[in-house]
Amino acid sequence: MPEGPELHLASLFVNRVCAGVVFSGHVEKSDVSKGPQVPFSSDAYRISATSRGKEVRLTLTPIKSDRKSKVKAEEDQPPMDVVFRFGMSGYFRFTAVDELPKHAHVRFYTNEDPQRALSFVDTRRFGSWQPNGIWQRDRGPCVMFEYESFRENVLSNLSDKAFDRPICEALLNQKYFNGIGNYLRAEILYRANIPPFVKARSVLEGLSAKDEKTKEVKEAAAEKCDAAGKREVKTGCSDILSLCHSVPLEVIDLGGKGYDPGDADFTEFESWLQCYYVDGMNSISDHNGRTIWFKGDSGPMAPKGSKSLKTKRRIKKSEHDYTDSKKAAKKKRTGSISNEKPVKKDPGPVKKVKYVPRRQSGTRRQNASKKRLDTEAAGENKIPKTRKKSNSTGPQTSKAKSTRRQSVQESNTKPKRTTRSQKKSSTEA
């Protein structure tokens, strides 16, 4: 996620590429974005940018025309501020119109031929923008460029329940630490030699409202490279608020000429990291599910049941290979099994098994004897057997056969009719 230094570098990038460029027309929004339309239109306007913590503000300023006879509606357009928040993956790009990025959700077009466009690109669409926007009121002063106000805001509100939480979680509270994100908190706590899961209030109590050692901290964090090109930064500084100010400024110094994520080279940034995603460091998830990197003990307020895991550096796309020993072993076993040819076992001599007719169950024996008795009772009126085709074993009678047998049984059980003469003789007797 872009943090305070990245957003400041984004504002520097906009000011650099838009210097002397005239923009024209409507501000265009992509159809797939759920963000608001930017109701701004002008024949000619300029764009400038500034940052504050985790926000960037673009100012659209119309250029006044020298014509006095005709005054168009676009020329009456007042300046507009559009405040951007980058979310997880937002950034600005300045390209030709026919090379617009796929996820360019807000576009500002230039007044030139061939035409170019400044775009706000957001692949994951977690970013946002606010036309006629202002800095969010629930965000504190910027840790980089409003340091004195930032320091005073934190130390004067230590009674807030936000400081009952672990220091690693308090550092992500933008109400007090506007601009600090996940990698910055890991670097700050590592250099301050503070376990991440210690109560924030206990860490911040005792710090003075005015920082008299800011200059010394900046000098200690100045660029010092060893033979391998890795920066040597003094750790163990007790003033964590000073590090919240100086560490982000170091990242800005790494930005060099500007900010262009499309052509970015993160080699120098990775060599600058001391703790975040560095081999040998531990990592666990905090109470909010965010991963924190640290060295040594996690602290008394660590989540219950959490286990410190050794962290391994990310694998670059060009180095896409199995580095985990377990995965490598699994791949090796899979490959060896797939390459082996199956061996056919000798079945040996085939034994002849004598066929033994299947013994009928008790129910089938009863049905067979009952059928035999019914046949004998039928006598001469015996109905020939009919066999119904079936996949099951054993004889089966059709529905018609069972119906006829039932009628024969009823005829045998009915009393015989007597003649009139028999009735008469019986009556006389």
Tab-separated table of C-alpha atoms in Angstrom:
chain	number	residue	atom	x	y	z
A	1	MET	CA	0.000	0.000	0.000
A	2	PRO	CA	1.384	3.472	-0.819
A	3	GLU	CA	2.352	5.342	2.328
A	4	GLY	CA	3.182	8.940	3.118
A	5	PRO	CA	6.508	9.074	1.210
A	6	GLU	CA	4.974	7.477	-1.904
A	7	LEU	CA	2.114	9.978	-1.960
A	8	HIS	CA	4.525	12.881	-1.598
A	9	LEU	CA	6.620	11.485	-4.446
A	10	ALA	CA	3.407	11.233	-6.473
A	11	SER	CA	2.749	14.944	-5.943
A	12	LEU	CA	6.305	15.735	-7.034
A	13	PHE	CA	5.771	13.610	-10.134
A	14	VAL	CA	2.594	15.503	-11.081
A	15	ASN	CA	4.259	18.873	-10.623
A	16	ARG	CA	7.214	17.782	-12.741
A	17	VAL	CA	5.322	16.329	-15.726
A	18	CYS	CA	2.597	18.997	-15.696
A	19	ALA	CA	4.917	21.988	-15.482
A	20	GLY	CA	4.096	24.319	-18.415
A	21	VAL	CA	1.429	21.914	-19.812
A	22	VAL	CA	-2.034	23.277	-20.611
A	23	PHE	CA	-5.026	20.972	-20.124
A	24	SER	CA	-8.408	21.373	-21.802
A	25	GLY	CA	-11.948	19.996	-21.887
A	26	HIS	CA	-13.865	17.865	-19.450
A	27	VAL	CA	-12.374	15.628	-16.771
A	28	GLU	CA	-13.241	12.094	-17.804
A	29	LYS	CA	-14.129	9.173	-15.534
A	30	SER	CA	-14.074	5.519	-16.572
A	31	ASP	CA	-17.390	3.712	-16.880
A	32	VAL	CA	-16.384	0.833	-14.613
A	33	SER	CA	-15.442	3.051	-11.678
A	34	LYS	CA	-17.991	3.738	-8.937
A	35	GLY	CA	-16.237	6.980	-7.979
A	36	PRO	CA	-17.925	10.370	-8.468
A	37	GLN	CA	-17.796	12.445	-11.627
A	38	VAL	CA	-15.484	15.457	-11.527
A	39	PRO	CA	-17.702	18.373	-12.680
A	40	PHE	CA	-14.925	20.488	-14.154
A	41	SER	CA	-14.559	21.812	-17.696
A	42	SER	CA	-12.384	24.542	-19.119
A	43	ASP	CA	-10.842	25.477	-22.455
A	44	ALA	CA	-7.498	25.871	-20.740
A	45	TYR	CA	-6.345	25.038	-17.220
A	46	ARG	CA	-3.276	23.932	-15.327
A	47	ILE	CA	-2.727	21.198	-12.729
A	48	SER	CA	-0.596	21.340	-9.584
A	49	ALA	CA	-0.347	18.916	-6.677
A	50	THR	CA	0.487	18.827	-2.984
A	51	SER	CA	0.448	16.052	-0.388
A	52	ARG	CA	-0.391	15.694	3.278
A	53	GLY	CA	0.146	12.349	4.970
A	54	LYS	CA	-1.730	9.734	2.953
A	55	GLU	CA	-3.596	12.197	0.709
A	56	VAL	CA	-2.764	14.043	-2.512
A	57	ARG	CA	-4.635	17.139	-3.646
A	58	LEU	CA	-4.753	18.177	-7.311
A	59	THR	CA	-5.640	21.823	-7.941
A	60	LEU	CA	-7.257	22.570	-11.326
A	61	THR	CA	-6.793	26.276	-12.149
A	62	PRO	CA	-8.444	27.775	-15.286
A	63	ILE	CA	-6.296	30.101	-17.384
A	64	LYS	CA	-7.953	33.476	-17.867
A	65	SER	CA	-8.525	34.561	-21.480
A	66	ASP	CA	-7.529	37.966	-22.848
A	67	ARG	CA	-10.694	38.209	-24.906
A	68	LYS	CA	-13.201	40.674	-23.456
A	69	SER	CA	-16.006	40.483	-26.008
A	70	LYS	CA	-16.843	36.807	-25.533
A	71	VAL	CA	-16.824	35.225	-22.144
A	72	LYS	CA	-17.549	31.525	-22.258
A	73	ALA	CA	-19.049	29.511	-19.447
A	74	GLU	CA	-15.900	27.447	-19.185
A	75	GLU	CA	-13.875	30.568	-18.428
A	76	ASP	CA	-16.125	31.285	-15.456
A	77	GLN	CA	-15.250	27.879	-14.003
A	78	PRO	CA	-13.671	28.479	-10.585
A	79	PRO	CA	-10.605	26.518	-9.505
A	80	MET	CA	-11.297	23.074	-8.102
A	81	ASP	CA	-9.427	20.861	-5.657
A	82	VAL	CA	-9.681	17.089	-6.126
A	83	VAL	CA	-8.375	15.088	-3.165
A	84	PHE	CA	-7.096	11.581	-3.931
A	85	ARG	CA	-6.527	8.661	-1.562
A	86	PHE	CA	-4.561	5.854	-3.148
A	87	GLY	CA	-5.940	2.842	-1.298
A	88	MET	CA	-3.917	-0.303	-2.027
A	89	SER	CA	-2.589	0.341	-5.523
A	90	GLY	CA	-3.282	3.909	-6.701
A	91	TYR	CA	-0.780	6.103	-8.567
A	92	PHE	CA	-0.564	8.741	-11.341
A	93	ARG	CA	0.661	8.211	-14.900
A	94	PHE	CA	1.290	10.711	-17.733
A	95	THR	CA	1.076	9.064	-21.158
A	96	ALA	CA	-0.091	9.545	-24.725
A	97	VAL	CA	-3.844	9.119	-25.222
A	98	ASP	CA	-3.413	5.955	-27.281
A	99	GLU	CA	-1.300	4.469	-24.441
A	100	LEU	CA	-3.727	4.968	-21.590
A	101	PRO	CA	-3.302	2.362	-18.832
A	102	LYS	CA	-6.035	-0.243	-18.523
A	103	HIS	CA	-7.221	0.899	-15.090
A	104	ALA	CA	-7.085	4.677	-15.664
A	105	HIS	CA	-10.210	5.752	-13.763
A	106	VAL	CA	-9.776	9.560	-13.856
A	107	ARG	CA	-8.255	11.274	-16.901
A	108	PHE	CA	-7.158	14.880	-17.534
A	109	TYR	CA	-6.476	15.619	-21.239
A	110	THR	CA	-3.942	18.120	-22.560
A	111	ASN	CA	-4.605	20.851	-25.123
A	112	GLU	CA	-2.039	19.765	-27.715
A	113	ASP	CA	-1.533	17.541	-30.715
A	114	PRO	CA	-0.786	14.694	-30.229
A	115	GLN	CA	-2.857	14.698	-27.083
A	116	ARG	CA	-1.638	13.332	-23.752
A	117	ALA	CA	-3.388	12.566	-20.483
A	118	LEU	CA	-2.665	12.575	-16.767
A	119	SER	CA	-4.401	9.505	-15.295
A	120	PHE	CA	-5.165	8.206	-11.854
A	121	VAL	CA	-4.571	4.457	-12.126
A	122	ASP	CA	-5.960	2.037	-9.566
A	123	THR	CA	-5.877	-1.677	-10.389
A	124	ARG	CA	-7.649	-2.888	-7.239
A	125	ARG	CA	-10.117	0.040	-7.098
A	126	PHE	CA	-9.643	0.712	-3.387
A	127	GLY	CA	-8.589	4.285	-4.055
A	128	SER	CA	-10.963	7.248	-4.045
A	129	TRP	CA	-11.228	10.900	-5.050
A	130	GLN	CA	-13.377	13.795	-3.852
A	131	PRO	CA	-14.217	16.762	-6.114
A	132	ASN	CA	-14.138	20.078	-4.234
A	133	GLY	CA	-12.491	18.037	-1.516
A	134	ILE	CA	-10.576	19.015	1.587
A	135	TRP	CA	-8.130	17.158	3.795
A	136	GLN	CA	-9.941	14.582	5.884
A	137	ARG	CA	-10.710	16.078	9.279
A	138	ASP	CA	-10.123	12.862	11.208
A	139	ARG	CA	-6.529	12.681	9.971
A	140	GLY	CA	-3.793	14.189	12.078
A	141	PRO	CA	-0.944	16.447	10.964
A	142	CYS	CA	1.526	15.031	8.450
A	143	VAL	CA	4.442	13.232	10.108
A	144	MET	CA	6.845	14.538	7.441
A	145	PHE	CA	5.975	18.188	6.844
A	146	GLU	CA	3.999	19.139	9.964
A	147	TYR	CA	6.304	17.564	12.485
A	148	GLU	CA	5.827	19.957	15.399
A	149	SER	CA	2.025	19.803	15.123
A	150	PHE	CA	2.211	16.020	14.739
A	151	ARG	CA	4.320	15.644	17.871
A	152	GLU	CA	2.092	17.907	19.924
A	153	ASN	CA	-1.058	16.138	18.714
A	154	VAL	CA	0.246	12.762	19.902
A	155	LEU	CA	1.648	13.798	23.285
A	156	SER	CA	-1.370	15.903	24.227
A	157	ASN	CA	-3.794	13.043	23.623
A	158	LEU	CA	-2.086	10.136	25.392
A	159	SER	CA	-5.234	9.607	27.484
A	160	ASP	CA	-7.064	8.496	24.342
A	161	LYS	CA	-7.995	4.793	24.339
A	162	ALA	CA	-6.136	4.478	21.029
A	163	PHE	CA	-2.910	4.381	23.065
A	164	ASP	CA	-4.144	1.413	25.110
A	165	ARG	CA	-3.357	-0.715	22.069
A	166	PRO	CA	0.076	-2.118	21.148
A	167	ILE	CA	2.458	0.428	19.709
A	168	CYS	CA	2.575	-1.381	16.330
A	169	GLU	CA	-1.208	-0.954	15.958
A	170	ALA	CA	-1.253	2.622	17.250
A	171	LEU	CA	1.276	3.614	14.576
A	172	LEU	CA	-1.304	2.797	11.874
A	173	ASN	CA	-3.901	5.134	13.410
A	174	GLN	CA	-4.037	8.001	10.912
A	175	LYS	CA	-5.672	10.267	13.488
A	176	TYR	CA	-2.255	10.551	15.137
A	177	PHE	CA	0.280	9.078	12.678
A	178	ASN	CA	-0.865	10.420	9.304
A	179	GLY	CA	1.441	8.916	6.683
A	180	ILE	CA	2.754	5.861	8.557
A	181	GLY	CA	1.988	2.461	7.020
A	182	ASN	CA	3.008	-1.153	7.360
A	183	TYR	CA	6.623	-1.057	6.183
A	184	LEU	CA	7.347	2.250	7.935
A	185	ARG	CA	6.130	1.031	11.328
A	186	ALA	CA	8.388	-2.026	11.073
A	187	GLU	CA	11.436	0.123	10.253
A	188	ILE	CA	10.643	2.663	12.981
A	189	LEU	CA	10.184	0.084	15.752
A	190	TYR	CA	13.296	-1.808	14.656
A	191	ARG	CA	15.471	1.303	14.812
A	192	ALA	CA	13.937	2.341	18.126
A	193	ASN	CA	14.613	-1.185	19.470
A	194	ILE	CA	11.016	-1.436	20.731
A	195	PRO	CA	9.012	-4.700	20.679
A	196	PRO	CA	5.877	-4.268	18.545
A	197	PHE	CA	3.370	-5.508	21.132
A	198	VAL	CA	4.116	-3.132	24.001
A	199	LYS	CA	1.407	-0.715	25.131
A	200	ALA	CA	1.721	2.475	23.118
A	201	ARG	CA	1.187	4.774	26.084
A	202	SER	CA	4.129	3.280	27.982
A	203	VAL	CA	6.367	3.907	24.964
A	204	LEU	CA	5.289	7.518	24.458
A	205	GLU	CA	5.066	8.651	28.079
A	206	GLY	CA	8.024	10.729	29.172
A	207	LEU	CA	8.739	12.233	25.752
A	208	SER	CA	8.944	16.004	25.719
A	209	ALA	CA	6.573	18.093	23.626
A	210	LYS	CA	9.515	19.741	21.879
A	211	ASP	CA	12.112	17.600	20.189
A	212	GLU	CA	15.552	19.051	20.800
A	213	LYS	CA	17.320	16.051	19.276
A	214	THR	CA	15.652	16.115	15.863
A	215	LYS	CA	18.795	17.325	14.183
A	216	GLU	CA	20.868	14.572	15.808
A	217	VAL	CA	18.365	11.924	14.722
A	218	LYS	CA	18.434	13.167	11.130
A	219	GLU	CA	22.219	13.115	11.119
A	220	ALA	CA	22.260	9.584	12.532
A	221	ALA	CA	19.836	8.484	9.826
A	222	ALA	CA	21.796	10.142	7.025
A	223	GLU	CA	22.979	8.151	4.081
A	224	LYS	CA	25.918	5.937	5.001
A	225	CYS	CA	26.693	3.061	2.712
A	226	ASP	CA	29.012	0.186	3.418
A	227	ALA	CA	30.970	-1.768	0.833
A	228	ALA	CA	27.886	-3.814	-0.103
A	229	GLY	CA	25.857	-0.678	-0.702
A	230	LYS	CA	23.539	-1.215	2.285
A	231	ARG	CA	22.684	1.759	4.427
A	232	GLU	CA	23.949	1.801	7.995
A	233	VAL	CA	21.329	3.326	10.262
A	234	LYS	CA	21.764	3.858	13.964
A	235	THR	CA	19.266	1.887	16.006
A	236	GLY	CA	18.182	2.136	19.621
A	237	CYS	CA	16.893	5.729	19.457
A	238	SER	CA	14.469	6.215	22.364
A	239	ASP	CA	12.444	9.007	20.686
A	240	ILE	CA	10.078	7.104	18.438
A	241	LEU	CA	8.300	10.301	17.305
A	242	SER	CA	11.560	11.615	15.856
A	243	LEU	CA	11.893	8.401	13.848
A	244	CYS	CA	8.305	8.767	12.612
A	245	HIS	CA	9.509	11.992	11.048
A	246	SER	CA	13.008	11.121	9.822
A	247	VAL	CA	12.500	7.594	8.448
A	248	PRO	CA	9.840	8.661	5.858
A	249	LEU	CA	12.128	11.475	4.756
A	250	GLU	CA	14.805	8.898	3.988
A	251	VAL	CA	12.397	7.161	1.613
A	252	ILE	CA	11.699	10.464	-0.110
A	253	ASP	CA	15.438	10.926	-0.589
A	254	LEU	CA	15.494	7.554	-2.363
A	255	GLY	CA	12.924	8.860	-4.867
A	256	GLY	CA	15.574	10.801	-6.757
A	257	LYS	CA	14.135	12.680	-9.727
A	258	GLY	CA	10.524	11.713	-9.194
A	259	TYR	CA	7.907	9.044	-8.918
A	260	ASP	CA	6.963	6.813	-11.822
A	261	PRO	CA	5.781	3.349	-10.726
A	262	GLY	CA	5.613	2.126	-14.301
A	263	ASP	CA	9.410	2.385	-14.658
A	264	ALA	CA	10.324	2.054	-10.985
A	265	ASP	CA	13.420	0.199	-9.837
A	266	PHE	CA	13.079	-0.978	-6.243
A	267	THR	CA	16.620	-2.290	-5.879
A	268	GLU	CA	17.795	0.688	-3.863
A	269	PHE	CA	14.658	0.635	-1.734
A	270	GLU	CA	15.129	-3.048	-0.892
A	271	SER	CA	18.721	-2.425	0.098
A	272	TRP	CA	17.522	0.405	2.356
A	273	LEU	CA	15.115	-1.834	4.309
A	274	GLN	CA	16.473	-3.006	7.661
A	275	CYS	CA	13.543	-5.041	8.989
A	276	TYR	CA	10.511	-5.186	6.688
A	277	TYR	CA	10.538	-8.500	4.788
A	278	VAL	CA	14.219	-9.009	5.547
A	279	ASP	CA	15.777	-12.434	6.051
A	280	GLY	CA	16.195	-13.356	9.699
A	281	MET	CA	13.317	-11.198	10.962
A	282	ASN	CA	10.182	-12.555	12.629
A	283	SER	CA	6.637	-11.822	11.512
A	284	ILE	CA	3.194	-12.350	13.033
A	285	SER	CA	-0.254	-10.871	12.456
A	286	ASP	CA	-1.488	-8.144	14.773
A	287	HIS	CA	-5.038	-7.978	16.170
A	288	ASN	CA	-6.229	-6.372	12.923
A	289	GLY	CA	-4.765	-9.093	10.718
A	290	ARG	CA	-1.870	-6.945	9.461
A	291	THR	CA	1.574	-8.548	9.385
A	292	ILE	CA	4.261	-6.902	11.495
A	293	TRP	CA	7.983	-7.617	11.040
A	294	PHE	CA	10.315	-7.343	14.011
A	295	LYS	CA	13.439	-8.697	15.644
A	296	GLY	CA	13.580	-10.501	18.969
A	297	ASP	CA	10.684	-10.608	21.435
A	298	SER	CA	7.215	-9.648	20.188
A	299	GLY	CA	6.081	-8.133	23.514
A	300	PRO	CA	3.464	-8.922	26.202
A	301	MET	CA	0.430	-7.814	24.163
A	302	ALA	CA	1.007	-10.173	21.242
A	303	PRO	CA	-2.125	-12.045	20.062
A	304	LYS	CA	-2.703	-15.305	21.919
A	305	GLY	CA	-1.570	-18.382	20.072
A	306	SER	CA	0.525	-16.392	17.618
A	307	LYS	CA	3.739	-17.969	16.447
A	308	SER	CA	6.749	-16.046	15.223
A	309	LEU	CA	7.715	-17.213	11.776
A	310	LYS	CA	11.009	-16.624	10.042
A	311	THR	CA	10.475	-14.275	7.153
A	312	LYS	CA	11.929	-14.803	3.721
A	313	ARG	CA	12.380	-12.116	1.122
A	314	ARG	CA	9.967	-12.012	-1.788
A	315	ILE	CA	10.896	-13.816	-5.001
A	316	LYS	CA	11.122	-11.621	-8.071
A	317	LYS	CA	9.264	-12.604	-11.207
A	318	SER	CA	12.534	-13.210	-13.006
A	319	GLU	CA	13.586	-15.538	-10.194
A	320	HIS	CA	10.408	-17.607	-10.191
A	321	ASP	CA	11.619	-20.839	-8.615
A	322	TYR	CA	11.086	-22.987	-5.552
A	323	THR	CA	13.273	-21.710	-2.735
A	324	ASP	CA	11.364	-23.279	0.117
A	325	SER	CA	12.994	-26.599	0.997
A	326	LYS	CA	9.628	-28.267	1.643
A	327	LYS	CA	8.257	-27.217	-1.727
A	328	ALA	CA	11.473	-28.226	-3.445
A	329	ALA	CA	11.393	-31.647	-1.799
A	330	LYS	CA	7.762	-32.080	-2.766
A	331	LYS	CA	8.532	-31.134	-6.357
A	332	LYS	CA	11.474	-33.556	-6.417
A	333	ARG	CA	9.345	-36.407	-5.125
A	334	THR	CA	6.607	-35.655	-7.640
A	335	GLY	CA	9.103	-35.562	-10.514
A	336	SER	CA	10.745	-38.823	-9.497
A	337	ILE	CA	7.421	-40.605	-9.248
A	338	SER	CA	6.229	-39.357	-12.616
A	339	ASN	CA	9.466	-40.442	-14.350
A	340	GLU	CA	9.437	-43.978	-12.968
A	341	LYS	CA	7.952	-46.638	-15.246
A	342	PRO	CA	5.327	-48.857	-13.622
A	343	VAL	CA	6.497	-52.466	-13.135
A	344	LYS	CA	3.965	-55.176	-13.989
A	345	LYS	CA	3.671	-57.895	-11.379
A	346	ASP	CA	3.616	-61.560	-12.436
A	347	PRO	CA	0.090	-62.812	-11.707
A	348	GLY	CA	1.358	-66.438	-11.436
A	349	PRO	CA	-0.652	-69.565	-12.349
A	350	VAL	CA	-4.369	-69.041	-12.658
A	351	LYS	CA	-6.391	-71.243	-10.326
A	352	LYS	CA	-9.611	-72.778	-11.650
A	353	VAL	CA	-12.509	-72.258	-9.317
A	354	LYS	CA	-15.366	-74.772	-9.375
A	355	TYR	CA	-18.702	-73.122	-9.940
A	356	VAL	CA	-21.029	-73.483	-6.978
A	357	PRO	CA	-24.633	-72.408	-7.479
A	358	ARG	CA	-25.646	-69.567	-5.254
A	359	ARG	CA	-27.691	-70.668	-2.287
A	360	GLN	CA	-31.075	-69.062	-2.044
A	361	SER	CA	-31.954	-67.035	0.967
A	362	GLY	CA	-34.691	-68.001	3.402
A	363	THR	CA	-37.171	-65.559	1.865
A	364	ARG	CA	-36.663	-66.962	-1.618
A	365	ARG	CA	-37.100	-70.539	-0.349
A	366	GLN	CA	-40.384	-69.614	1.283
A	367	ASN	CA	-41.605	-67.920	-1.889
A	368	ALA	CA	-40.651	-70.983	-3.947
A	369	SER	CA	-42.528	-73.438	-1.641
A	370	LYS	CA	-45.544	-71.178	-1.558
A	371	LYS	CA	-45.552	-71.056	-5.322
A	372	ARG	CA	-45.403	-74.857	-5.479
A	373	LEU	CA	-48.386	-75.230	-3.124
A	374	ASP	CA	-50.406	-72.720	-5.112
A	375	THR	CA	-49.706	-74.668	-8.278
A	376	GLU	CA	-50.840	-77.949	-6.768
A	377	ALA	CA	-54.031	-76.344	-5.439
A	378	ALA	CA	-54.826	-74.987	-8.862
A	379	GLY	CA	-54.941	-78.554	-10.294
A	380	GLU	CA	-56.029	-78.649	-13.849
A	381	ASN	CA	-56.454	-74.909	-13.964
A	382	LYS	CA	-52.721	-74.524	-13.598
A	383	ILE	CA	-51.451	-71.506	-15.421
A	384	PRO	CA	-48.270	-71.910	-17.438
A	385	LYS	CA	-45.294	-70.053	-16.070
A	386	THR	CA	-44.233	-66.798	-17.702
A	387	ARG	CA	-40.876	-65.317	-17.002
A	388	LYS	CA	-40.342	-61.621	-16.979
A	389	LYS	CA	-37.062	-60.351	-18.323
A	390	SER	CA	-34.950	-59.089	-15.513
A	391	ASN	CA	-31.308	-58.577	-14.665
A	392	SER	CA	-31.753	-60.139	-11.204
A	393	THR	CA	-31.329	-63.846	-10.502
A	394	GLY	CA	-34.206	-66.213	-9.626
A	395	PRO	CA	-37.667	-66.718	-11.207
A	396	GLN	CA	-40.123	-63.847	-11.230
A	397	THR	CA	-43.826	-63.987	-12.065
A	398	SER	CA	-45.640	-61.344	-13.996
A	399	LYS	CA	-48.417	-59.212	-12.628
A	400	ALA	CA	-51.000	-61.036	-14.760
A	401	LYS	CA	-49.923	-64.420	-13.398
A	402	SER	CA	-50.292	-63.324	-9.784
A	403	THR	CA	-53.742	-61.910	-10.546
A	404	ARG	CA	-54.946	-65.190	-12.137
A	405	ARG	CA	-53.585	-67.281	-9.245
A	406	GLN	CA	-55.484	-65.082	-6.830
A	407	SER	CA	-58.721	-65.670	-8.773
A	408	VAL	CA	-58.160	-69.466	-8.730
A	409	GLN	CA	-57.645	-69.435	-4.981
A	410	GLU	CA	-60.839	-67.442	-4.474
A	411	SER	CA	-62.779	-69.927	-6.623
A	412	ASN	CA	-61.542	-72.850	-4.523
A	413	THR	CA	-62.472	-71.208	-1.252
A	414	LYS	CA	-66.033	-70.109	-2.264
A	415	PRO	CA	-68.899	-72.484	-1.144
A	416	LYS	CA	-70.489	-74.627	-3.872
A	417	ARG	CA	-73.928	-73.656	-5.084
A	418	THR	CA	-76.838	-76.059	-4.287
A	419	THR	CA	-79.610	-76.961	-6.693
A	420	ARG	CA	-83.330	-76.380	-6.041
A	421	SER	CA	-83.949	-80.068	-5.535
A	422	GLN	CA	-81.249	-80.280	-2.929
A	423	LYS	CA	-82.676	-77.252	-1.122
A	424	LYS	CA	-86.153	-78.843	-1.215
A	425	SER	CA	-84.936	-82.176	0.148
A	426	SER	CA	-83.021	-80.502	2.892
A	427	THR	CA	-86.083	-78.476	3.836
A	428	GLU	CA	-88.342	-81.529	3.963
A	429	ALA	CA	-85.886	-83.366	6.137
